[in-house]
mmCIF file of C-alpha atoms in Angstrom:
data_model
loop_
_atom_site.group_PDB
_atom_site.id
_atom_site.type_symbol
_atom_site.label_atom_id
_atom_site.label_comp_id
_atom_site.label_asym_id
_atom_site.label_seq_id
_atom_site.Cartn_x
_atom_site.Cartn_y
_atom_site.Cartn_z
ATOM 1 C CA MET A 1 -0.091 0.106 -0.030
ATOM 2 C CA ALA A 2 1.281 3.515 -0.788
ATOM 3 C CA LEU A 3 1.533 6.177 1.617
ATOM 4 C CA GLN A 4 -1.766 8.034 2.098
ATOM 5 C CA LEU A 5 -2.708 11.329 3.653
ATOM 6 C CA ASN A 6 -6.492 12.098 4.297
ATOM 7 C CA SER A 7 -8.457 14.545 6.394
ATOM 8 C CA PRO A 8 -11.953 13.616 8.181
ATOM 9 C CA VAL A 9 -13.034 17.282 7.574
ATOM 10 C CA PHE A 10 -12.330 17.586 3.833
ATOM 11 C CA ALA A 11 -11.813 15.265 0.902
ATOM 12 C CA ASP A 12 -8.838 15.685 -1.503
ATOM 13 C CA GLY A 13 -9.656 18.768 -3.873
ATOM 14 C CA GLU A 14 -12.462 19.998 -1.586
ATOM 15 C CA SER A 15 -12.865 23.158 0.460
ATOM 16 C CA ILE A 16 -10.908 23.331 3.697
ATOM 17 C CA PRO A 17 -13.479 24.403 6.526
ATOM 18 C CA ASP A 18 -13.048 28.004 7.542
ATOM 19 C CA ARG A 19 -12.052 27.490 11.099
ATOM 20 C CA TYR A 20 -8.578 26.138 9.883
ATOM 21 C CA GLY A 21 -7.969 29.759 8.255
ATOM 22 C CA TYR A 22 -5.364 32.095 9.459
ATOM 23 C CA THR A 23 -7.891 34.790 10.386
ATOM 24 C CA GLU A 24 -10.347 32.289 11.827
ATOM 25 C CA ALA A 25 -9.377 29.729 14.646
ATOM 26 C CA ASN A 26 -5.950 29.226 12.996
ATOM 27 C CA VAL A 27 -5.731 25.575 14.075
ATOM 28 C CA ASN A 28 -4.407 22.598 11.779
ATOM 29 C CA PRO A 29 -7.093 20.270 10.501
ATOM 30 C CA PRO A 30 -7.022 16.751 11.641
ATOM 31 C CA LEU A 31 -5.172 14.282 9.411
ATOM 32 C CA GLU A 32 -4.973 10.797 8.960
ATOM 33 C CA ILE A 33 -1.944 8.808 7.951
ATOM 34 C CA ASP A 34 -2.023 5.261 6.430
ATOM 35 C CA GLY A 35 0.553 3.032 4.381
ATOM 36 C CA VAL A 36 3.772 4.163 5.987
ATOM 37 C CA PRO A 37 6.651 1.966 4.592
ATOM 38 C CA SER A 38 8.090 -0.389 7.067
ATOM 39 C CA GLU A 39 11.530 0.922 6.659
ATOM 40 C CA THR A 40 10.514 4.558 7.588
ATOM 41 C CA VAL A 41 12.588 6.397 10.341
ATOM 42 C CA SER A 42 10.554 9.553 10.565
ATOM 43 C CA LEU A 43 7.794 11.499 8.639
ATOM 44 C CA ALA A 44 7.886 15.169 7.566
ATOM 45 C CA LEU A 45 4.894 17.218 6.705
ATOM 46 C CA VAL A 46 4.607 20.448 4.691
ATOM 47 C CA MET A 47 1.595 22.425 3.979
ATOM 48 C CA ASP A 48 2.156 25.277 1.351
ATOM 49 C CA ASP A 49 0.242 27.422 -1.238
ATOM 50 C CA PRO A 50 1.608 27.163 -4.712
ATOM 51 C CA ASP A 51 -1.027 29.553 -5.892
ATOM 52 C CA ALA A 52 0.780 32.273 -3.702
ATOM 53 C CA VAL A 53 3.468 32.682 -6.501
ATOM 54 C CA GLU A 54 1.521 35.587 -8.208
ATOM 55 C CA PRO A 55 0.626 37.663 -5.160
ATOM 56 C CA ALA A 56 3.510 36.851 -2.794
ATOM 57 C CA GLY A 57 6.319 36.030 -5.266
ATOM 58 C CA LYS A 58 6.941 32.483 -3.856
ATOM 59 C CA VAL A 59 5.088 29.248 -2.817
ATOM 60 C CA TRP A 60 3.948 30.319 0.741
ATOM 61 C CA GLY A 61 4.929 27.918 3.475
ATOM 62 C CA HIS A 62 2.228 27.421 6.120
ATOM 63 C CA TRP A 63 3.419 24.580 8.231
ATOM 64 C CA VAL A 64 6.550 22.727 8.444
ATOM 65 C CA VAL A 65 6.863 19.690 10.678
ATOM 66 C CA TRP A 66 9.704 16.955 10.808
ATOM 67 C CA ASN A 67 10.918 13.950 12.804
ATOM 68 C CA ILE A 68 7.199 12.761 13.195
ATOM 69 C CA ASP A 69 7.039 9.193 14.600
ATOM 70 C CA PRO A 70 6.594 6.832 11.816
ATOM 71 C CA GLU A 71 3.890 4.998 13.925
ATOM 72 C CA THR A 72 1.575 8.141 13.903
ATOM 73 C CA GLU A 73 -1.664 7.342 12.365
ATOM 74 C CA GLN A 74 -3.445 10.492 13.087
ATOM 75 C CA ILE A 75 -2.640 14.225 13.669
ATOM 76 C CA PRO A 76 -5.496 15.702 15.698
ATOM 77 C CA GLU A 77 -6.813 19.131 15.276
ATOM 78 C CA ASP A 78 -4.682 21.921 16.772
ATOM 79 C CA TRP A 79 -1.771 19.360 17.352
ATOM 80 C CA ASP A 80 0.902 20.278 19.531
ATOM 81 C CA ALA A 81 3.382 18.293 17.581
ATOM 82 C CA ALA A 82 4.552 16.641 20.661
ATOM 83 C CA GLY A 83 7.794 14.590 19.879
ATOM 84 C CA ALA A 84 8.227 16.234 16.444
ATOM 85 C CA HIS A 85 9.797 19.533 15.520
ATOM 86 C CA GLU A 86 7.892 22.376 13.876
ATOM 87 C CA GLY A 87 9.552 25.128 11.729
ATOM 88 C CA THR A 88 8.607 28.760 10.930
ATOM 89 C CA THR A 89 6.009 29.633 8.379
ATOM 90 C CA ASP A 90 6.267 32.429 5.914
ATOM 91 C CA TYR A 91 4.264 34.614 8.337
ATOM 92 C CA GLY A 92 7.383 34.393 10.479
ATOM 93 C CA GLU A 93 5.836 32.454 13.096
ATOM 94 C CA PRO A 94 6.454 28.758 14.533
ATOM 95 C CA GLY A 95 3.743 26.168 13.967
ATOM 96 C CA TYR A 96 0.741 26.099 11.878
ATOM 97 C CA GLY A 97 -0.230 29.240 9.982
ATOM 98 C CA GLY A 98 -3.580 28.596 8.269
ATOM 99 C CA PRO A 99 -4.811 29.601 4.682
ATOM 100 C CA ASN A 100 -5.377 33.282 4.176
ATOM 101 C CA PRO A 101 -5.421 34.044 0.299
ATOM 102 C CA PRO A 102 -5.169 37.774 -0.339
ATOM 103 C CA ASP A 103 -7.108 37.687 -3.848
ATOM 104 C CA ARG A 104 -8.971 34.625 -4.759
ATOM 105 C CA GLU A 105 -9.489 30.994 -3.988
ATOM 106 C CA HIS A 106 -6.056 29.164 -3.453
ATOM 107 C CA THR A 107 -5.465 25.408 -3.553
ATOM 108 C CA TYR A 108 -3.265 24.444 -0.605
ATOM 109 C CA ARG A 109 -1.069 21.310 -0.363
ATOM 110 C CA PHE A 110 -0.422 18.922 2.435
ATOM 111 C CA ARG A 111 2.556 16.959 1.596
ATOM 112 C CA LEU A 112 3.596 14.009 3.758
ATOM 113 C CA PHE A 113 6.962 12.467 3.252
ATOM 114 C CA ALA A 114 8.168 9.012 4.551
ATOM 115 C CA LEU A 115 11.966 9.376 5.337
ATOM 116 C CA ASP A 116 14.906 6.928 5.905
ATOM 117 C CA THR A 117 16.350 9.213 8.413
ATOM 118 C CA ASP A 118 15.739 11.504 11.241
ATOM 119 C CA LEU A 119 16.622 15.124 10.495
ATOM 120 C CA ALA A 120 19.127 17.289 12.257
ATOM 121 C CA LEU A 121 17.332 20.619 11.674
ATOM 122 C CA ASP A 122 17.182 23.354 14.170
ATOM 123 C CA SER A 123 13.641 24.214 15.363
ATOM 124 C CA GLY A 124 12.269 27.032 13.377
ATOM 125 C CA ALA A 125 13.800 25.877 10.050
ATOM 126 C CA GLU A 126 11.784 27.094 7.039
ATOM 127 C CA LYS A 127 10.139 25.118 4.204
ATOM 128 C CA GLU A 128 12.955 25.576 1.715
ATOM 129 C CA THR A 129 15.601 24.328 4.240
ATOM 130 C CA LEU A 130 13.398 21.148 5.162
ATOM 131 C CA GLU A 131 12.950 20.382 1.276
ATOM 132 C CA ALA A 132 16.629 20.593 0.783
ATOM 133 C CA GLU A 133 17.461 18.424 3.690
ATOM 134 C CA ILE A 134 15.028 15.689 2.787
ATOM 135 C CA GLU A 135 16.401 15.410 -0.793
ATOM 136 C CA GLY A 136 17.595 11.603 -1.341
ATOM 137 C CA HIS A 137 15.765 10.352 1.789
ATOM 138 C CA VAL A 138 12.249 10.219 0.574
ATOM 139 C CA LEU A 139 10.933 6.591 0.635
ATOM 140 C CA ASP A 140 7.300 7.528 -0.334
ATOM 141 C CA GLN A 141 5.204 10.615 -0.393
ATOM 142 C CA ALA A 142 1.588 11.550 -0.335
ATOM 143 C CA THR A 143 -0.411 14.790 -1.024
ATOM 144 C CA LEU A 144 -3.681 16.091 0.290
ATOM 145 C CA THR A 145 -5.017 19.291 -1.512
ATOM 146 C CA GLY A 146 -7.786 21.596 -0.266
ATOM 147 C CA THR A 147 -9.167 24.864 -1.277
ATOM 148 C CA TYR A 148 -9.829 28.041 0.587
ATOM 149 C CA ALA A 149 -11.359 31.345 -0.388
ATOM 150 C CA PRO A 150 -10.975 34.683 1.225
#
């Protein structure tokens, strides 16, 4: 079975409920993980907004988490990332930073990576640093997308 990432509050390609937005409750949506390869040492999760390139000039990083226990099957709403490390969003804040499109509906990606190693990144690392660090260590990956409108 391939790595899978789902959410009980929105289906792939569907609308992310308002409460998970940056100007709303700004808590992460619950996520469900399945099909983690047996040789996985750790998981990493990145939430970003590729539609932000035009208004913001880059793919906006909303959530960066690494060294997640590979036995993790669920990430609860408003997760405290116990045992894992959270990086800094492009809002300049640690932890989760919800959707906040400035212009129109955007599609957000939750990307989960099964890795063959633990990462030696400092807390507060940004999305680009994590993406460079996982290169060559990805055993499998899964993507969940959701839309959010202003």
